[in-house]
Coordinates of C-alpha atoms in Angstrom, one line a residue:
Chain N
M1 CA 20.4 -37.7 36.5
T2 CA 18.5 -39.2 33.6
D3 CA 15.3 -38.4 35.5
T4 CA 16.1 -34.7 35.6
T5 CA 17.1 -34.5 31.9
A6 CA 13.9 -36.2 31.0
S7 CA 11.8 -33.8 33.0
L8 CA 13.8 -30.8 31.7
H9 CA 13.1 -32.2 28.2
R10 CA 9.4 -32.4 29.0
M11 CA 9.4 -28.9 30.3
A12 CA 11.1 -27.6 27.2
R13 CA 8.6 -29.3 25.1
R14 CA 5.7 -27.9 27.0
R15 CA 7.2 -24.4 26.8
Q16 CA 7.5 -24.8 23.1
A17 CA 3.9 -25.9 22.8
I18 CA 2.8 -22.9 24.8
H19 CA 4.8 -20.6 22.5
G20 CA 3.4 -22.3 19.5
W21 CA -0.2 -21.8 20.6
L22 CA 0.5 -18.2 21.6
L23 CA 1.9 -17.6 18.1
L24 CA -1.0 -19.3 16.4
S25 CA -3.8 -17.9 18.4
P26 CA -4.2 -14.4 16.8
A27 CA -4.6 -15.9 13.4
L28 CA -6.8 -18.7 14.6
I29 CA -9.1 -16.4 16.4
M30 CA -9.4 -14.2 13.3
L31 CA -10.0 -17.2 11.0
G32 CA -12.5 -18.6 13.4
T33 CA -14.4 -15.3 13.6
F34 CA -14.4 -14.4 9.9
A35 CA -14.2 -17.8 8.1
F36 CA -15.2 -20.9 10.2
Y37 CA -17.8 -19.5 12.4
P38 CA -19.6 -17.7 9.6
S39 CA -19.5 -20.8 7.4
L40 CA -21.2 -22.8 10.1
A41 CA -23.6 -20.0 10.9
T42 CA -24.5 -19.8 7.2
L43 CA -25.4 -23.5 7.2
W44 CA -27.4 -23.0 10.3
T45 CA -29.3 -20.0 9.0
S46 CA -30.1 -21.9 5.8
L47 CA -32.1 -24.4 7.9
W48 CA -34.4 -21.8 9.5
S49 CA -37.3 -19.9 8.1
R50 CA -37.3 -16.2 7.6
G51 CA -38.6 -14.5 10.8
T52 CA -41.0 -11.7 10.7
R53 CA -42.2 -9.4 13.5
R54 CA -45.3 -11.5 13.9
R55 CA -43.8 -14.9 13.4
P56 CA -40.4 -15.8 14.8
S57 CA -38.2 -17.9 12.6
E58 CA -38.5 -21.6 13.1
F59 CA -36.5 -24.7 12.1
V60 CA -37.6 -25.8 8.6
G61 CA -34.9 -28.3 7.6
L62 CA -34.3 -28.2 3.8
E63 CA -37.3 -26.2 3.0
N64 CA -35.2 -23.1 2.0
Y65 CA -33.4 -25.3 -0.5
E66 CA -36.6 -26.7 -1.9
R67 CA -37.9 -23.1 -2.2
L68 CA -34.7 -22.1 -3.9
F69 CA -34.8 -24.9 -6.5
S70 CA -38.4 -24.1 -7.4
D71 CA -37.6 -20.3 -7.7
P72 CA -37.4 -19.5 -11.4
T73 CA -35.1 -16.6 -10.7
F74 CA -32.6 -18.8 -8.9
R75 CA -32.7 -21.3 -11.8
E76 CA -32.1 -18.6 -14.3
V77 CA -29.2 -17.1 -12.2
A78 CA -27.7 -20.6 -11.8
M79 CA -27.9 -21.2 -15.5
N80 CA -26.3 -17.7 -16.1
N81 CA -23.5 -18.5 -13.8
L82 CA -22.9 -21.9 -15.5
L83 CA -22.7 -20.1 -18.8
Y84 CA -20.5 -17.4 -17.3
A85 CA -18.1 -20.1 -16.1
G86 CA -18.5 -22.2 -19.2
V87 CA -17.4 -19.2 -21.4
T88 CA -14.9 -17.3 -19.3
I89 CA -12.9 -20.3 -18.0
P90 CA -12.0 -21.9 -21.3
V91 CA -11.7 -18.7 -23.3
S92 CA -9.4 -17.1 -20.6
I93 CA -7.2 -20.1 -20.4
I94 CA -6.8 -20.5 -24.1
L95 CA -6.1 -16.8 -24.5
A96 CA -3.7 -16.8 -21.6
L97 CA -1.8 -19.7 -23.2
T98 CA -1.7 -18.1 -26.6
M99 CA -0.5 -14.8 -25.0
A100 CA 2.2 -16.6 -23.1
L101 CA 3.4 -18.5 -26.2
W102 CA 3.6 -15.2 -28.1
A103 CA 5.1 -13.2 -25.3
N104 CA 7.7 -15.9 -24.9
A105 CA 8.6 -16.0 -28.6
K106 CA 11.2 -13.8 -30.3
I107 CA 8.9 -11.1 -31.6
P108 CA 9.4 -7.4 -32.1
A109 CA 8.1 -5.1 -29.4
R110 CA 7.9 -8.0 -27.0
A111 CA 8.0 -5.7 -23.9
F112 CA 5.1 -3.7 -25.1
V113 CA 3.1 -6.9 -25.9
R114 CA 3.7 -8.3 -22.5
T115 CA 2.7 -5.0 -20.7
A116 CA -0.4 -4.7 -22.9
Y117 CA -1.6 -8.2 -22.0
F118 CA -1.0 -7.8 -18.3
T119 CA -2.1 -4.3 -17.6
P120 CA -5.9 -4.9 -17.3
T121 CA -5.0 -7.2 -14.3
V122 CA -3.9 -4.3 -12.1
L123 CA -7.2 -2.4 -12.6
P124 CA -10.1 -2.6 -10.2
M125 CA -13.1 -4.4 -11.7
I126 CA -15.2 -1.3 -11.2
A127 CA -12.8 0.8 -13.3
A128 CA -12.7 -1.9 -16.0
A129 CA -16.5 -1.7 -16.0
N130 CA -16.5 2.1 -16.4
I131 CA -14.1 1.8 -19.3
W132 CA -16.2 -0.8 -21.0
L133 CA -19.4 1.1 -20.4
F134 CA -18.1 3.5 -23.0
F135 CA -17.8 0.7 -25.5
Y136 CA -21.3 -0.8 -24.9
T137 CA -23.4 2.4 -24.7
P138 CA -26.0 2.3 -27.6
G139 CA -25.8 5.1 -30.1
F140 CA -22.5 6.8 -29.3
G141 CA -20.6 3.8 -27.7
V142 CA -17.4 2.7 -29.4
L143 CA -18.8 -0.6 -30.6
D144 CA -21.8 1.0 -32.2
Q145 CA -19.7 3.5 -33.9
I146 CA -17.4 0.8 -35.3
G147 CA -20.5 -1.1 -36.3
G148 CA -21.9 2.0 -37.9
L149 CA -18.9 2.3 -40.2
F150 CA -20.0 -1.1 -41.7
G151 CA -23.6 -0.1 -41.7
A152 CA -24.6 -2.3 -38.8
P153 CA -27.6 -1.1 -36.8
S154 CA -27.3 0.2 -33.3
V155 CA -27.2 -2.5 -30.6
N156 CA -28.0 -2.0 -27.0
W157 CA -25.4 -4.6 -25.8
L158 CA -26.2 -4.2 -22.1
G159 CA -29.9 -3.5 -22.4
Q160 CA -31.1 -6.7 -24.2
P161 CA -31.2 -10.1 -22.6
E162 CA -29.6 -11.9 -25.5
T163 CA -26.3 -9.9 -25.3
A164 CA -26.0 -8.6 -21.7
L165 CA -24.4 -11.7 -20.2
W166 CA -21.9 -11.9 -23.1
A167 CA -20.9 -8.3 -22.6
V168 CA -20.3 -9.1 -19.0
C169 CA -18.2 -12.2 -19.9
I170 CA -16.0 -10.1 -22.2
V171 CA -15.0 -7.7 -19.5
T172 CA -14.1 -10.7 -17.2
I173 CA -12.0 -12.3 -19.9
W174 CA -10.3 -9.0 -20.6
K175 CA -9.5 -8.7 -16.9
E176 CA -8.2 -12.2 -16.1
S177 CA -6.5 -13.5 -19.2
G178 CA -3.3 -11.4 -18.7
F179 CA -3.1 -12.6 -15.1
F180 CA -3.2 -16.3 -16.1
M181 CA -0.7 -15.5 -18.8
I182 CA 2.1 -14.8 -16.4
F183 CA 1.8 -18.3 -14.9
Y184 CA 2.1 -19.9 -18.3
L185 CA 4.9 -17.6 -19.2
A186 CA 6.9 -18.6 -16.1
A187 CA 6.2 -22.3 -16.8
L188 CA 7.3 -22.0 -20.4
Q189 CA 10.6 -20.5 -19.3
T190 CA 11.4 -23.6 -17.4
I191 CA 11.1 -25.8 -20.4
P192 CA 14.6 -26.5 -21.7
E193 CA 15.5 -25.3 -25.2
D194 CA 17.0 -28.8 -26.0
L195 CA 13.5 -30.3 -26.1
R196 CA 12.6 -28.0 -29.0
E197 CA 15.9 -28.9 -30.8
A198 CA 15.3 -32.6 -30.2
A199 CA 11.8 -32.3 -31.5
R200 CA 13.0 -30.5 -34.6
I201 CA 15.7 -33.1 -35.3
E202 CA 13.0 -35.8 -35.0
G203 CA 11.1 -33.9 -37.7
A204 CA 8.2 -33.0 -35.5
S205 CA 6.2 -29.9 -36.6
R206 CA 5.8 -27.0 -34.3
W207 CA 2.2 -28.0 -33.8
T208 CA 3.2 -31.5 -32.8
Y209 CA 5.9 -30.2 -30.5
L210 CA 3.3 -27.9 -28.8
R211 CA 0.7 -30.6 -28.5
R212 CA 2.9 -33.5 -27.4
V213 CA 5.7 -31.8 -25.4
V214 CA 4.7 -28.3 -24.3
L215 CA 1.0 -28.8 -23.3
P216 CA 1.7 -31.9 -21.1
L217 CA 4.5 -30.1 -19.4
L218 CA 2.2 -27.2 -18.7
M219 CA -0.5 -29.4 -17.1
P220 CA 0.2 -28.5 -13.5
T221 CA -0.1 -24.8 -14.5
T222 CA -3.3 -25.4 -16.3
I223 CA -4.8 -27.1 -13.2
F224 CA -3.7 -24.1 -11.1
V225 CA -5.1 -21.6 -13.5
L226 CA -8.3 -23.7 -13.9
V227 CA -9.0 -23.7 -10.2
N228 CA -8.4 -19.9 -10.1
A229 CA -10.6 -19.3 -13.0
L230 CA -13.3 -21.4 -11.3
I231 CA -13.0 -19.2 -8.2
N232 CA -13.2 -16.1 -10.3
S233 CA -16.3 -17.3 -12.0
V234 CA -18.0 -17.1 -8.6
K235 CA -16.1 -14.1 -7.3
L236 CA -15.8 -11.6 -10.2
I237 CA -19.2 -9.8 -10.2
D238 CA -18.2 -6.2 -9.3
H239 CA -18.7 -5.1 -12.9
L240 CA -22.4 -6.1 -12.7
F241 CA -23.0 -3.2 -10.3
I242 CA -21.9 -0.8 -13.1
L243 CA -22.8 -2.5 -16.3
T244 CA -26.2 -4.2 -15.9
K245 CA -27.2 -4.6 -12.2
G246 CA -28.1 -8.1 -13.2
G247 CA -30.6 -7.1 -15.8
P248 CA -32.4 -6.8 -18.1
S249 CA -34.9 -9.1 -16.3
D250 CA -32.2 -11.1 -14.6
A251 CA -30.5 -12.0 -17.9
S252 CA -27.0 -11.2 -16.6
K253 CA -27.5 -11.9 -12.9
L254 CA -24.9 -14.1 -11.3
I255 CA -25.1 -16.1 -8.0
L256 CA -23.0 -13.9 -5.8
Y257 CA -24.9 -10.8 -7.0
Y258 CA -28.1 -12.6 -6.3
I259 CA -26.9 -13.5 -2.8
W260 CA -26.0 -9.9 -2.2
E261 CA -29.4 -8.8 -3.5
S262 CA -31.4 -11.4 -1.5
A263 CA -29.6 -10.4 1.7
F264 CA -29.2 -6.7 1.5
A265 CA -32.1 -5.6 -0.8
F266 CA -34.8 -8.3 -0.2
F267 CA -33.7 -9.0 3.4
D268 CA -34.2 -12.7 2.8
A269 CA -31.3 -14.1 4.8
P270 CA -32.3 -17.8 4.7
S271 CA -32.4 -18.0 1.0
A272 CA -29.1 -16.0 0.7
A273 CA -27.6 -18.5 3.2
A274 CA -28.9 -21.5 1.3
M275 CA -27.3 -20.2 -1.9
T276 CA -24.0 -19.5 0.0
V277 CA -23.9 -23.1 1.1
L278 CA -24.3 -24.3 -2.5
V279 CA -21.5 -22.0 -3.6
L280 CA -19.3 -23.3 -0.8
I281 CA -19.9 -26.8 -1.9
V282 CA -18.8 -26.0 -5.5
L283 CA -15.7 -24.2 -4.2
G284 CA -15.0 -27.2 -1.9
L285 CA -15.0 -29.5 -4.9
G286 CA -12.5 -27.1 -6.6
A287 CA -10.4 -27.3 -3.5
A288 CA -10.5 -31.1 -3.5
L289 CA -9.4 -31.1 -7.1
Q290 CA -6.4 -28.8 -6.5
F291 CA -5.3 -30.6 -3.3
R292 CA -5.4 -34.0 -5.1
V293 CA -3.3 -32.7 -8.0
L294 CA -0.9 -30.9 -5.7
D295 CA -0.6 -34.1 -3.7
R296 CA 0.3 -36.1 -6.7
R297 CA 2.9 -33.5 -7.8
T298 CA 4.7 -33.7 -4.5
H299 CA 4.8 -37.5 -4.8
Y300 CA 6.6 -37.2 -8.1
R301 CA 9.3 -35.0 -6.6
Chain L
M1 CA 8.0 -20.8 -45.4
S2 CA 8.4 -20.9 -41.6
W3 CA 9.5 -17.3 -41.5
I4 CA 6.2 -16.3 -43.0
V5 CA 4.4 -18.1 -40.3
A6 CA 6.6 -16.4 -37.7
R7 CA 5.8 -13.0 -39.3
I8 CA 2.1 -13.6 -39.3
E9 CA 2.3 -14.8 -35.7
A10 CA 4.2 -11.7 -34.6
A11 CA 1.6 -9.5 -36.3
M12 CA -1.2 -11.3 -34.6
A13 CA 0.5 -11.0 -31.2
L14 CA 0.9 -7.3 -31.8
L15 CA -2.7 -6.9 -33.0
L16 CA -4.0 -8.7 -29.9
A17 CA -1.8 -6.4 -27.7
V18 CA -3.2 -3.3 -29.4
I19 CA -6.8 -4.6 -28.9
W20 CA -6.1 -5.5 -25.3
I21 CA -4.7 -2.1 -24.4
A22 CA -7.1 -0.1 -26.6
P23 CA -9.9 0.3 -24.1
L24 CA -7.6 1.8 -21.5
I25 CA -5.9 4.1 -24.0
F26 CA -9.3 5.2 -25.2
A27 CA -10.6 5.9 -21.7
F28 CA -7.4 7.9 -21.2
W29 CA -7.9 9.9 -24.4
A30 CA -11.6 10.5 -23.6
A31 CA -10.8 11.8 -20.1
F32 CA -8.8 14.6 -21.6
H33 CA -11.4 15.6 -24.2
D34 CA -14.8 17.3 -24.2
V35 CA -17.6 14.7 -24.2
S36 CA -19.0 15.8 -27.5
D37 CA -15.5 15.5 -29.1
A38 CA -14.9 12.1 -27.4
I39 CA -18.2 10.7 -28.7
A40 CA -17.5 12.1 -32.2
F41 CA -14.0 10.5 -32.2
D42 CA -12.6 13.8 -33.1
L43 CA -8.9 13.1 -32.9
A44 CA -8.0 16.7 -33.7
A45 CA -10.1 18.1 -30.8
P46 CA -8.2 20.1 -28.2
W47 CA -7.1 18.5 -25.0
T48 CA -8.7 19.7 -21.8
L49 CA -8.5 19.2 -18.0
E50 CA -12.1 20.3 -17.5
N51 CA -13.3 16.7 -17.0
F52 CA -10.8 16.2 -14.1
R53 CA -12.0 19.5 -12.6
T54 CA -15.6 18.5 -12.8
A55 CA -14.9 15.0 -11.5
W56 CA -12.7 16.3 -8.6
D57 CA -15.5 18.7 -7.5
G58 CA -18.1 16.0 -7.7
A59 CA -17.0 13.7 -4.8
P60 CA -14.7 13.8 -1.8
W61 CA -11.9 12.1 -3.6
L62 CA -9.2 13.2 -1.2
R63 CA -11.1 11.4 1.6
Y64 CA -11.6 8.3 -0.6
F65 CA -7.9 8.2 -1.4
L66 CA -7.1 8.6 2.3
N67 CA -9.6 5.8 3.2
S68 CA -8.1 3.4 0.6
F69 CA -4.6 4.2 1.8
L70 CA -5.6 3.6 5.4
L71 CA -7.4 0.4 4.4
V72 CA -4.5 -1.2 2.4
T73 CA -2.0 -0.1 5.2
S74 CA -4.0 -1.6 8.0
V75 CA -4.8 -4.8 6.1
L76 CA -1.1 -5.2 5.3
I77 CA 0.1 -4.6 8.9
G78 CA -2.5 -7.0 10.2
Q79 CA -1.6 -9.7 7.6
F80 CA 2.1 -9.3 8.2
V81 CA 1.8 -9.7 12.0
L82 CA -0.8 -12.5 12.0
C83 CA 0.7 -14.5 9.1
T84 CA 4.3 -14.1 10.3
L85 CA 3.4 -15.5 13.8
A86 CA 1.2 -18.3 12.5
G87 CA 3.5 -19.1 9.6
F88 CA 6.5 -19.4 12.0
A89 CA 4.6 -21.6 14.4
F90 CA 3.5 -23.9 11.5
A91 CA 7.0 -24.0 10.1
Q92 CA 9.3 -24.4 13.1
I93 CA 7.5 -25.4 16.2
D94 CA 6.5 -28.9 17.3
L95 CA 2.8 -28.9 18.2
P96 CA 0.3 -31.7 18.7
Y97 CA -2.3 -31.7 15.9
K98 CA -0.3 -29.2 13.9
D99 CA -0.9 -30.9 10.5
T100 CA -4.7 -31.2 11.0
L101 CA -4.8 -27.5 12.0
F102 CA -2.8 -26.5 9.0
L103 CA -5.2 -28.3 6.7
L104 CA -8.1 -26.5 8.4
V105 CA -6.3 -23.2 7.7
L106 CA -5.8 -24.1 4.1
L107 CA -9.6 -24.7 3.8
Q108 CA -10.0 -20.9 4.1
L109 CA -8.3 -20.6 0.7
F110 CA -11.7 -21.6 -0.7
I111 CA -14.0 -20.1 1.8
L112 CA -13.8 -16.7 0.2
P113 CA -14.7 -13.8 2.4
E114 CA -16.6 -12.5 -0.6
V115 CA -19.0 -15.5 -0.4
L116 CA -19.6 -15.1 3.4
I117 CA -20.9 -11.5 3.1
V118 CA -24.2 -12.2 4.9
E119 CA -22.8 -13.7 8.1
N120 CA -19.7 -11.5 8.1
Y121 CA -22.0 -8.5 8.0
A122 CA -23.8 -9.8 11.1
I123 CA -20.5 -10.4 12.8
A124 CA -19.1 -7.0 11.9
A125 CA -22.4 -5.5 13.3
R126 CA -22.0 -7.4 16.5
L127 CA -18.4 -6.3 16.9
G128 CA -19.3 -2.7 16.2
L129 CA -17.2 -2.7 13.1
L130 CA -19.8 -1.5 10.6
D131 CA -18.8 1.6 8.7
T132 CA -15.2 1.5 9.9
I133 CA -12.0 1.0 8.0
L134 CA -11.1 -1.8 10.4
G135 CA -14.4 -3.5 9.5
I136 CA -13.4 -3.6 5.8
G137 CA -10.0 -5.0 6.5
A138 CA -10.7 -7.4 9.4
P139 CA -12.0 -10.5 7.4
Y140 CA -8.8 -10.4 5.3
M141 CA -6.2 -10.1 7.9
A142 CA -5.7 -13.8 8.9
S143 CA -5.2 -14.9 5.3
A144 CA -4.7 -18.6 4.8
F145 CA -2.7 -17.7 1.7
G146 CA -0.4 -15.5 3.7
I147 CA 0.1 -18.1 6.4
F148 CA 0.9 -20.7 3.7
L149 CA 3.4 -18.3 2.0
M150 CA 5.2 -17.4 5.2
R151 CA 5.4 -21.1 6.3
Q152 CA 7.0 -22.1 3.0
T153 CA 9.5 -19.2 3.3
F154 CA 10.4 -19.9 6.9
K155 CA 10.9 -23.6 6.2
S156 CA 13.7 -22.8 3.8
V157 CA 15.6 -20.8 6.4
P158 CA 18.8 -22.8 7.3
R159 CA 18.5 -24.4 10.7
E160 CA 22.1 -23.3 11.6
L161 CA 21.1 -19.7 11.7
D162 CA 18.3 -20.5 14.1
E163 CA 20.6 -22.4 16.4
A164 CA 23.3 -19.8 16.3
A165 CA 20.8 -17.2 17.4
R166 CA 19.6 -19.4 20.2
V167 CA 23.1 -20.0 21.4
E168 CA 23.5 -16.2 21.7
G169 CA 20.6 -16.3 24.1
Y170 CA 17.6 -15.2 22.0
G171 CA 14.2 -16.6 22.8
T172 CA 11.6 -17.7 20.3
V173 CA 10.4 -14.2 19.5
G174 CA 14.0 -12.9 19.3
V175 CA 14.9 -15.6 16.8
L176 CA 11.9 -14.9 14.7
W177 CA 12.6 -11.2 14.7
R178 CA 16.4 -11.5 14.2
V179 CA 16.7 -14.4 11.9
Y180 CA 13.5 -15.4 10.1
V181 CA 11.9 -12.0 9.3
P182 CA 15.1 -10.6 7.7
A183 CA 15.5 -13.8 5.7
A184 CA 11.9 -13.5 4.4
R185 CA 12.3 -10.0 3.0
P186 CA 11.7 -10.8 -0.7
T187 CA 8.5 -12.8 0.3
Y188 CA 7.2 -9.8 2.3
L189 CA 7.8 -7.5 -0.7
A190 CA 5.9 -9.9 -3.0
Y191 CA 3.1 -10.4 -0.6
A192 CA 2.8 -6.6 0.0
L193 CA 2.5 -6.0 -3.7
V194 CA -0.2 -8.6 -4.1
S195 CA -2.1 -7.6 -1.0
V196 CA -2.0 -3.8 -1.8
S197 CA -3.2 -4.3 -5.3
T198 CA -6.0 -6.7 -4.2
H199 CA -7.3 -4.4 -1.5
W200 CA -6.9 -1.2 -3.4
N201 CA -9.2 -2.8 -6.0
N202 CA -11.6 -4.6 -3.7
F203 CA -15.3 -3.6 -4.0
L204 CA -18.1 -5.9 -2.8
W205 CA -17.3 -6.2 0.9
P206 CA -16.3 -2.5 1.3
L207 CA -19.6 -1.6 -0.5
I208 CA -21.5 -3.7 2.1
V209 CA -19.7 -2.5 5.3
T210 CA -19.4 1.2 4.6
N211 CA -22.2 3.7 4.4
S212 CA -20.6 7.1 4.7
D213 CA -17.9 9.1 2.9
T214 CA -15.6 9.0 6.0
T215 CA -15.0 5.3 5.4
R216 CA -15.7 4.6 1.7
P217 CA -12.6 3.4 -0.3
L218 CA -12.0 4.6 -3.8
T219 CA -13.7 1.8 -5.6
V220 CA -17.0 2.3 -3.8
G221 CA -16.7 6.1 -4.2
L222 CA -16.1 5.6 -7.9
S223 CA -19.1 3.3 -8.3
I224 CA -21.4 5.8 -6.6
F225 CA -20.0 8.7 -8.6
A226 CA -20.4 6.9 -11.9
A227 CA -23.9 5.5 -11.1
P228 CA -26.2 6.3 -14.1
E229 CA -28.6 8.0 -11.6
N230 CA -26.0 10.7 -11.2
G231 CA -26.1 11.5 -14.9
V232 CA -22.4 12.3 -15.1
D233 CA -21.2 12.2 -18.7
I234 CA -18.8 9.6 -20.0
S235 CA -15.8 11.8 -20.3
V236 CA -16.1 12.8 -16.6
I237 CA -16.5 9.2 -15.7
S238 CA -13.4 8.4 -17.6
A239 CA -11.5 11.2 -15.8
A240 CA -12.6 9.8 -12.4
T241 CA -11.7 6.3 -13.5
I242 CA -8.2 7.4 -14.6
M243 CA -7.8 9.3 -11.3
V244 CA -8.6 6.2 -9.3
I245 CA -6.4 3.8 -11.2
A246 CA -3.5 6.2 -11.7
P247 CA -1.5 5.4 -8.5
L248 CA -1.5 1.7 -9.0
L249 CA -1.0 1.9 -12.7
I250 CA 2.0 4.2 -12.4
A251 CA 3.5 2.0 -9.7
F252 CA 2.9 -1.0 -12.0
I253 CA 4.5 0.6 -15.0
L254 CA 7.6 1.7 -13.0
F255 CA 8.1 -1.6 -11.2
Q256 CA 6.6 -4.0 -13.7
R257 CA 9.1 -6.8 -13.3
R258 CA 8.7 -6.7 -9.6
F259 CA 4.9 -6.9 -9.9
V260 CA 4.9 -9.8 -12.2
Q261 CA 7.5 -11.6 -10.1
A262 CA 5.4 -10.9 -7.0
F263 CA 2.2 -12.4 -8.5
L264 CA 4.2 -15.4 -9.7
R265 CA 5.8 -16.0 -6.4
A266 CA 2.4 -15.6 -4.7
G267 CA 0.7 -17.9 -7.1
I268 CA 3.1 -20.7 -7.5
K269 CA 4.1 -21.4 -4.0

């Protein structure tokens, strides 16, 4: 009797396992095909030389990486991307937090304010770039015309190396700040009103309350937003195709754009693969950060 | 004293809102005006639909709209099916190595399809998916984010509902379909809004995979139309841009609360 229940039990378990694998397999096959296999293939490609018709590609170890690090264009592009991240991440986060604090306060026309902050988020990056093109165009662009009112000379914002990357950064900030705002807004709404009362009774100024109470409570949101902003600083490059195409003379070129260019314009797959591996390592570090923080959060609960 | 600060802050909030929305309003205004008036900032200039007529005749927009529509629909269907099945398995079925496997899936949150363009292009070529709508959508269908979202949702479904359905004689798939899917309706809605707006707006991968008007989505079509080589004037570009963003923008303005809620739900879980 117990023997049969045990074997029935085993059978039921095995049936469950088969069901489970059947349910998982479509997703796992797709993930394998379009995420895991290509990641490994990229690593593999990055270790081989670029084959030509005369010379088949051969295993070269880390030579592609060495070539990459001695390539002045790559160095410039990497520096550009660091600046891009260094500007867009903090500015977007600070703006998002400011927007959220304002959109959460009792101010007139609050609905309009919230909509205005958030709307750029729903636009495609390509559309945002087209809209901003009108602002940056030298001579008759909006910025030049406003500058002209104050007697400023015409500036070719996108056409000169000193300003092109900054112009690109502004579009990114415009696009992502409102998105990050909603996470802060949601987090702010979970902070109980009594805390503010208590702080006021204690005689704390609004600034102290913000710094000592609100900001620490928003920390998990900040980490979440930070990781997303980091991902965006790699991913958001669509506007380059419209605004600058990476120019002038690579001044606004970012890594993902350079990967695209290396692979599909210069047909240099090995160096594109080597860059991809480096990007994946950076994203992996971001992932580790988020997992660690999330892990700690669940321990607190 | 403090009311002055509050006033100033409200004014700054409003000012920032105006600055933030101004580019969009300006593009909208320019789209309805002759380019010479738009450049001259002539606010009294007459309104015109001429730019839209020129833009509409300049590219197969109807085809692009259809392509974008087919793209977001096929991605959504693929994501719903794959993520529902996998999310359910991860949430409710005992499997050896399940946790390790789940961690592996989560890894994909950071292996962005955008970054893997080179190898994914090679794979799409091998599978015969180049220049097809399916080829644009395929890398996004098994989304780790979607699997994670569905798993969280299915985990919160009360066990009793599951058992009651099993007593009535439903198998695994029957229980999933009768109990779990209906219970997850709000999550599906949120996920759909996020997915549709992401893929309606996506650009880099569609640009790489497509090379004909029969597959190009709106974003790629717009980028080709507005390329400086084409020499289209800025008012016509604005008109085309407004045309492309109109469906999503109108939907957003109508269902704003839903959208924001959807992004929040998708982000925080």
